[in-house]
mmCIF file of C-alpha atoms in Angstrom:
data_model
loop_
_atom_site.group_PDB
_atom_site.id
_atom_site.type_symbol
_atom_site.label_atom_id
_atom_site.label_comp_id
_atom_site.label_asym_id
_atom_site.label_seq_id
_atom_site.Cartn_x
_atom_site.Cartn_y
_atom_site.Cartn_z
ATOM 1 C CA MET A 55 336.889 77.613 260.105
ATOM 2 C CA THR A 56 335.834 76.695 263.613
ATOM 3 C CA ALA A 57 332.772 75.095 265.125
ATOM 4 C CA VAL A 58 329.649 77.113 264.440
ATOM 5 C CA GLU A 59 328.174 79.218 267.227
ATOM 6 C CA HIS A 60 324.642 80.598 267.392
ATOM 7 C CA ALA A 61 325.531 83.891 265.732
ATOM 8 C CA GLN A 62 323.748 84.650 262.480
ATOM 9 C CA PRO A 63 325.721 82.994 259.670
ATOM 10 C CA ASP A 64 327.744 85.132 257.276
ATOM 11 C CA ARG A 65 326.230 85.741 253.859
ATOM 12 C CA THR A 66 328.667 86.037 250.981
ATOM 13 C CA ALA A 67 326.498 85.872 247.868
ATOM 14 C CA GLY A 68 325.451 89.516 248.262
ATOM 15 C CA ASN A 69 322.087 89.325 246.452
ATOM 16 C CA GLY A 70 319.909 89.696 249.542
ATOM 17 C CA LEU A 71 318.520 87.180 251.979
ATOM 18 C CA VAL A 72 315.620 85.192 250.519
ATOM 19 C CA LEU A 73 315.372 82.315 253.028
ATOM 20 C CA GLY A 74 316.374 82.250 256.677
ATOM 21 C CA LEU A 75 316.025 79.938 259.660
ATOM 22 C CA GLU A 76 316.549 81.420 263.097
ATOM 23 C CA ARG A 77 317.298 79.143 266.067
ATOM 24 C CA VAL A 78 314.942 76.409 264.851
ATOM 25 C CA SER A 79 314.449 73.381 267.107
ATOM 26 C CA VAL A 80 312.410 70.195 266.579
ATOM 27 C CA HIS A 81 312.114 67.167 268.896
ATOM 28 C CA PHE A 82 310.611 63.725 268.360
ATOM 29 C CA GLY A 83 309.824 62.593 271.876
ATOM 30 C CA GLY A 84 313.107 62.869 273.744
ATOM 31 C CA VAL A 85 315.207 62.956 270.576
ATOM 32 C CA ALA A 86 316.441 66.323 269.317
ATOM 33 C CA ALA A 87 316.109 66.343 265.519
ATOM 34 C CA LEU A 88 317.176 69.994 265.225
ATOM 35 C CA THR A 89 318.683 72.213 267.916
ATOM 36 C CA ASP A 90 318.922 75.993 267.474
ATOM 37 C CA VAL A 91 319.643 75.729 263.757
ATOM 38 C CA ASP A 92 320.359 78.903 261.794
ATOM 39 C CA LEU A 93 320.476 79.030 258.011
ATOM 40 C CA ALA A 94 320.733 81.967 255.612
ATOM 41 C CA VAL A 95 320.320 81.633 251.857
ATOM 42 C CA ASP A 96 320.778 84.543 249.453
ATOM 43 C CA ALA A 97 318.810 85.048 246.263
ATOM 44 C CA GLY A 98 320.497 83.294 243.356
ATOM 45 C CA GLU A 99 322.638 81.122 245.607
ATOM 46 C CA VAL A 100 323.117 77.368 245.552
ATOM 47 C CA CYS A 101 323.276 76.133 249.147
ATOM 48 C CA GLY A 102 324.364 72.557 249.799
ATOM 49 C CA LEU A 103 323.098 70.797 252.925
ATOM 50 C CA ILE A 104 325.073 67.701 253.875
ATOM 51 C CA GLY A 105 325.621 65.415 256.849
ATOM 52 C CA PRO A 106 325.313 61.797 257.981
ATOM 53 C CA ASN A 107 321.999 59.947 257.984
ATOM 54 C CA GLY A 108 319.955 61.164 260.934
ATOM 55 C CA ALA A 109 321.646 64.569 260.980
ATOM 56 C CA GLY A 110 318.321 66.401 260.599
ATOM 57 C CA LYS A 111 318.496 67.408 256.942
ATOM 58 C CA THR A 112 315.062 66.203 255.861
ATOM 59 C CA THR A 113 313.514 67.504 259.085
ATOM 60 C CA LEU A 114 314.961 70.909 258.211
ATOM 61 C CA PHE A 115 313.318 70.697 254.781
ATOM 62 C CA ASP A 116 310.044 69.709 256.479
ATOM 63 C CA VAL A 117 310.244 72.882 258.564
ATOM 64 C CA VAL A 118 311.088 75.113 255.599
ATOM 65 C CA SER A 119 308.405 73.661 253.331
ATOM 66 C CA GLY A 120 305.629 73.703 255.951
ATOM 67 C CA VAL A 121 305.306 69.968 256.535
ATOM 68 C CA ARG A 122 306.326 70.490 260.163
ATOM 69 C CA ILE A 123 306.112 73.538 262.444
ATOM 70 C CA PRO A 124 309.174 73.959 264.699
ATOM 71 C CA GLU A 125 308.806 74.030 268.462
ATOM 72 C CA THR A 126 311.037 77.093 268.655
ATOM 73 C CA GLY A 127 312.527 79.488 266.147
ATOM 74 C CA ARG A 128 311.133 80.920 262.953
ATOM 75 C CA VAL A 129 311.329 80.650 259.161
ATOM 76 C CA MET A 130 311.741 83.839 257.109
ATOM 77 C CA PHE A 131 310.976 84.001 253.397
ATOM 78 C CA ASP A 132 311.540 87.213 251.441
ATOM 79 C CA GLY A 133 311.448 89.157 254.693
ATOM 80 C CA THR A 134 308.170 87.602 255.900
ATOM 81 C CA ASP A 135 307.755 85.267 258.861
ATOM 82 C CA ILE A 136 306.157 82.142 257.321
ATOM 83 C CA THR A 137 306.705 79.802 260.281
ATOM 84 C CA ARG A 138 303.014 78.950 260.540
ATOM 85 C CA TRP A 139 302.077 79.145 256.890
ATOM 86 C CA PRO A 140 300.668 75.869 255.498
ATOM 87 C CA ALA A 141 302.699 74.046 252.876
ATOM 88 C CA ALA A 142 300.358 74.948 249.993
ATOM 89 C CA ARG A 143 300.614 78.649 250.728
ATOM 90 C CA ARG A 144 304.413 78.448 250.749
ATOM 91 C CA ALA A 145 304.470 76.555 247.461
ATOM 92 C CA ARG A 146 302.197 79.090 245.801
ATOM 93 C CA ALA A 147 304.426 81.898 247.083
ATOM 94 C CA GLY A 148 307.353 80.329 245.234
ATOM 95 C CA LEU A 149 308.941 78.053 247.859
ATOM 96 C CA ARG A 150 308.942 74.582 246.289
ATOM 97 C CA ARG A 151 310.309 71.184 247.218
ATOM 98 C CA THR A 152 311.056 67.754 245.812
ATOM 99 C CA PHE A 153 311.229 64.638 248.000
ATOM 100 C CA GLN A 154 313.580 61.684 248.451
ATOM 101 C CA ARG A 155 310.828 59.342 247.299
ATOM 102 C CA VAL A 156 309.608 59.918 243.759
ATOM 103 C CA GLN A 157 305.996 61.153 243.866
ATOM 104 C CA THR A 158 304.726 61.359 240.305
ATOM 105 C CA TYR A 159 301.149 60.658 239.226
ATOM 106 C CA GLY A 160 301.874 57.313 237.628
ATOM 107 C CA TRP A 161 298.635 57.074 235.635
ATOM 108 C CA LEU A 162 299.109 60.496 233.993
ATOM 109 C CA SER A 163 301.400 61.304 231.107
ATOM 110 C CA ILE A 164 304.626 63.139 231.808
ATOM 111 C CA GLU A 165 303.190 66.240 230.164
ATOM 112 C CA ASP A 166 300.089 66.146 232.367
ATOM 113 C CA ASN A 167 302.204 65.571 235.489
ATOM 114 C CA VAL A 168 303.995 68.829 234.801
ATOM 115 C CA LEU A 169 300.834 70.640 233.703
ATOM 116 C CA ALA A 170 299.187 69.705 237.023
ATOM 117 C CA ALA A 171 301.545 72.092 238.838
ATOM 118 C CA LEU A 172 299.855 75.020 237.075
ATOM 119 C CA GLU A 173 296.245 74.025 237.737
ATOM 120 C CA TRP A 174 296.034 75.855 241.072
ATOM 121 C CA ARG A 175 296.010 79.155 239.175
ATOM 122 C CA GLY A 176 292.562 78.368 237.776
ATOM 123 C CA GLY A 177 291.436 78.232 234.188
ATOM 124 C CA GLY A 178 289.804 81.566 233.583
ATOM 125 C CA GLY A 179 286.054 81.221 234.029
ATOM 126 C CA GLY A 180 285.824 77.682 235.340
ATOM 127 C CA LEU A 181 283.271 75.193 233.988
ATOM 128 C CA PRO A 182 281.121 77.800 232.173
ATOM 129 C CA ALA A 183 284.207 78.936 230.235
ATOM 130 C CA ASP A 184 284.881 75.322 229.269
ATOM 131 C CA LEU A 185 281.315 74.812 228.085
ATOM 132 C CA VAL A 186 281.149 77.913 225.894
ATOM 133 C CA GLY A 187 284.796 77.863 224.822
ATOM 134 C CA LEU A 188 285.735 81.395 225.864
ATOM 135 C CA PRO A 189 288.834 82.787 224.095
ATOM 136 C CA THR A 190 290.419 83.588 227.463
ATOM 137 C CA ARG A 191 290.220 79.942 228.417
ATOM 138 C CA HIS A 192 291.885 78.852 225.188
ATOM 139 C CA ARG A 193 294.610 81.469 225.562
ATOM 140 C CA LEU A 194 295.483 80.387 229.115
ATOM 141 C CA GLU A 195 295.541 76.737 228.095
ATOM 142 C CA ARG A 196 297.825 77.501 225.165
ATOM 143 C CA GLU A 197 300.201 79.557 227.320
ATOM 144 C CA ARG A 198 300.385 76.833 229.947
ATOM 145 C CA ARG A 199 301.132 74.116 227.440
ATOM 146 C CA GLU A 200 303.813 76.277 225.849
ATOM 147 C CA ARG A 201 305.410 76.738 229.257
ATOM 148 C CA VAL A 202 305.219 72.988 229.931
ATOM 149 C CA ALA A 203 306.777 72.235 226.546
ATOM 150 C CA HIS A 204 309.671 74.571 227.320
ATOM 151 C CA VAL A 205 310.347 72.925 230.695
ATOM 152 C CA LEU A 206 310.060 69.416 229.266
ATOM 153 C CA ASP A 207 312.674 70.367 226.682
ATOM 154 C CA LEU A 208 314.921 71.856 229.369
ATOM 155 C CA CYS A 209 314.714 68.609 231.357
ATOM 156 C CA GLY A 210 315.228 66.331 228.368
ATOM 157 C CA LEU A 211 311.699 64.902 228.517
ATOM 158 C CA THR A 212 310.180 65.997 225.213
ATOM 159 C CA ALA A 213 310.621 62.625 223.519
ATOM 160 C CA VAL A 214 308.747 60.805 226.302
ATOM 161 C CA ALA A 215 306.160 63.494 227.134
ATOM 162 C CA ALA A 216 303.201 61.278 226.215
ATOM 163 C CA GLN A 217 304.321 58.257 228.230
ATOM 164 C CA PRO A 218 302.707 57.416 231.601
ATOM 165 C CA ALA A 219 304.953 58.652 234.394
ATOM 166 C CA GLY A 220 304.621 55.318 236.198
ATOM 167 C CA SER A 221 306.512 53.563 233.413
ATOM 168 C CA LEU A 222 309.678 55.622 233.782
ATOM 169 C CA PRO A 223 313.039 54.534 235.211
ATOM 170 C CA MET A 224 314.279 56.394 238.283
ATOM 171 C CA GLY A 225 316.416 58.921 236.427
ATOM 172 C CA LEU A 226 313.588 60.163 234.207
ATOM 173 C CA ALA A 227 311.071 60.083 237.064
ATOM 174 C CA ARG A 228 313.290 62.442 239.059
ATOM 175 C CA MET A 229 313.509 64.724 236.033
ATOM 176 C CA VAL A 230 309.693 64.791 235.919
ATOM 177 C CA GLU A 231 309.578 65.862 239.566
ATOM 178 C CA LEU A 232 312.109 68.599 238.880
ATOM 179 C CA ALA A 233 310.140 69.797 235.842
ATOM 180 C CA ARG A 234 306.956 69.921 237.909
ATOM 181 C CA ALA A 235 308.729 71.962 240.587
ATOM 182 C CA ILE A 236 310.092 74.599 238.220
ATOM 183 C CA VAL A 237 307.290 74.974 235.660
ATOM 184 C CA ASP A 238 305.568 77.636 237.792
ATOM 185 C CA PRO A 239 307.634 80.744 238.678
ATOM 186 C CA LEU A 240 309.473 80.223 241.955
ATOM 187 C CA ARG A 241 311.849 81.897 244.372
ATOM 188 C CA VAL A 242 313.478 78.969 246.200
ATOM 189 C CA LEU A 243 313.699 75.295 245.263
ATOM 190 C CA LEU A 244 314.455 72.657 247.910
ATOM 191 C CA LEU A 245 315.888 69.469 246.379
ATOM 192 C CA ASP A 246 316.015 66.418 248.651
ATOM 193 C CA GLU A 247 318.626 64.004 247.242
ATOM 194 C CA PRO A 248 317.838 64.748 243.579
ATOM 195 C CA THR A 249 320.365 62.172 242.281
ATOM 196 C CA SER A 250 319.420 59.323 244.632
ATOM 197 C CA GLY A 251 319.013 56.046 242.746
ATOM 198 C CA MET A 252 320.459 57.431 239.535
ATOM 199 C CA SER A 253 323.112 55.877 237.352
ATOM 200 C CA PRO A 254 326.379 57.810 236.828
ATOM 201 C CA ALA A 255 325.137 59.035 233.448
ATOM 202 C CA GLU A 256 321.807 60.170 234.902
ATOM 203 C CA THR A 257 323.613 61.879 237.782
ATOM 204 C CA ALA A 258 325.816 63.746 235.315
ATOM 205 C CA ALA A 259 322.732 64.892 233.384
ATOM 206 C CA MET A 260 320.988 66.080 236.565
ATOM 207 C CA THR A 261 324.121 67.912 237.734
ATOM 208 C CA ALA A 262 324.422 69.667 234.369
ATOM 209 C CA LEU A 263 320.765 70.693 234.511
ATOM 210 C CA LEU A 264 321.055 72.035 238.066
ATOM 211 C CA SER A 265 324.140 74.002 237.016
ATOM 212 C CA ARG A 266 322.061 75.658 234.304
ATOM 213 C CA LEU A 267 319.177 76.356 236.675
ATOM 214 C CA GLU A 268 321.369 78.066 239.253
ATOM 215 C CA ARG A 269 321.783 81.105 237.019
ATOM 216 C CA ASP A 270 318.143 82.054 237.622
ATOM 217 C CA GLN A 271 317.031 80.131 240.725
ATOM 218 C CA THR A 272 317.875 79.878 244.395
ATOM 219 C CA LEU A 273 318.565 76.239 245.239
ATOM 220 C CA VAL A 274 318.973 74.400 248.540
ATOM 221 C CA ILE A 275 320.164 70.845 247.958
ATOM 222 C CA ILE A 276 320.401 67.828 250.264
ATOM 223 C CA GLU A 277 322.759 65.390 248.616
ATOM 224 C CA HIS A 278 325.004 62.481 249.615
ATOM 225 C CA ASP A 279 326.941 62.519 246.342
ATOM 226 C CA MET A 280 329.772 64.841 247.272
ATOM 227 C CA ASP A 281 330.862 65.250 243.661
ATOM 228 C CA VAL A 282 327.481 66.822 242.921
ATOM 229 C CA VAL A 283 327.511 69.097 245.970
ATOM 230 C CA PHE A 284 331.047 70.356 245.526
ATOM 231 C CA ALA A 285 330.453 70.892 241.794
ATOM 232 C CA ILE A 286 327.469 73.232 242.052
ATOM 233 C CA ALA A 287 327.192 74.675 245.591
ATOM 234 C CA ASP A 288 328.248 78.234 246.383
ATOM 235 C CA ARG A 289 328.179 77.482 250.096
ATOM 236 C CA ILE A 290 327.642 74.359 252.161
ATOM 237 C CA THR A 291 326.107 73.828 255.596
ATOM 238 C CA VAL A 292 326.934 70.618 257.465
ATOM 239 C CA LEU A 293 324.471 69.169 259.970
ATOM 240 C CA HIS A 294 325.435 66.598 262.610
ATOM 241 C CA LEU A 295 323.094 65.267 265.297
ATOM 242 C CA GLY A 296 320.638 68.088 264.614
ATOM 243 C CA GLU A 297 323.152 70.915 264.952
ATOM 244 C CA VAL A 298 325.152 72.989 262.504
ATOM 245 C CA LEU A 299 328.659 71.570 262.552
ATOM 246 C CA ALA A 300 330.204 73.807 259.909
ATOM 247 C CA ARG A 301 329.376 76.162 257.067
ATOM 248 C CA GLY A 302 331.371 77.866 254.376
ATOM 249 C CA ILE A 303 332.463 77.700 250.778
ATOM 250 C CA PRO A 304 333.037 74.163 249.449
ATOM 251 C CA GLU A 305 336.812 74.151 249.884
ATOM 252 C CA GLU A 306 336.534 75.305 253.503
ATOM 253 C CA VAL A 307 334.036 72.565 254.275
ATOM 254 C CA ARG A 308 336.132 69.953 252.475
ATOM 255 C CA ARG A 309 339.121 70.804 254.692
ATOM 256 C CA HIS A 310 337.219 71.100 257.986
ATOM 257 C CA PRO A 311 338.686 68.468 260.369
ATOM 258 C CA ARG A 312 335.399 67.653 262.133
ATOM 259 C CA VAL A 313 333.496 67.358 258.851
ATOM 260 C CA ARG A 314 336.099 64.900 257.607
ATOM 261 C CA GLU A 315 335.931 62.985 260.859
ATOM 262 C CA VAL A 316 332.147 62.582 261.098
ATOM 263 C CA TYR A 317 331.125 62.554 257.448
ATOM 264 C CA LEU A 318 333.638 62.730 254.626
ATOM 265 C CA GLY A 319 335.627 59.827 256.047
ATOM 266 C CA ALA A 320 339.098 61.020 255.167
ATOM 267 C CA PRO A 321 341.898 62.404 257.327
ATOM 268 C CA PRO A 322 342.629 66.134 257.083
ATOM 269 C CA PRO A 323 345.321 67.030 254.569
ATOM 270 C CA ALA A 324 348.881 66.954 255.875
ATOM 271 C CA ARG A 325 350.479 70.331 256.472
ATOM 272 C CA PRO A 326 353.500 71.026 254.286
#
């Protein structure tokens, strides 16, 4: 595998392109955060995004999620140009994201933190329905809480569902964020360092959960724990100084001389 050129990246998953970046560039003053970056993610794929600190990974997520509009290039989602869509519109269309910094509602219970992700859909009749207790309102509330209960169980949070989210250790707090991201139907989930700050046991639990999710979801993961990335990613893209350095299946990336030189920190394997 050689250095990446500006040609559209190969897609090997074969399930159809769901997310694409085309020649995206972002600058902060005179500093190039991203330069002509291409990315293609197929439906059902797990795409790892790795690189040194300052490589442009989080900026790329900002562009995809609508936090930042690129100066050049475009973002495609399910065949639609969403480059100038606001973040809320993207999230409601099924393009979700978690952040490096845990952002739970500390004063709410874990259950209510997850339930909050469904509130944008409305309650069926608004305040009048609440006042008169319409059956539709009760049905929607019941269905939502059943969905929340299922996701809490999936994420191992049932036993602590009533606890305030602000009282949780890092590992459980990250699980709450993941539960909140997946409780509403989605197409693509962007995970920004989902195991950061976790103990080895918590990291193993998160990795196992992500491995189960990948059967039904399209995941793009920024992660510095290479064991996690190489365990679950179908393909990996490596960023360095705002440019795509390499992309390919995990074993190709692991053996790439430049990736080893600038990031993995190990010499290339000796030839027999």
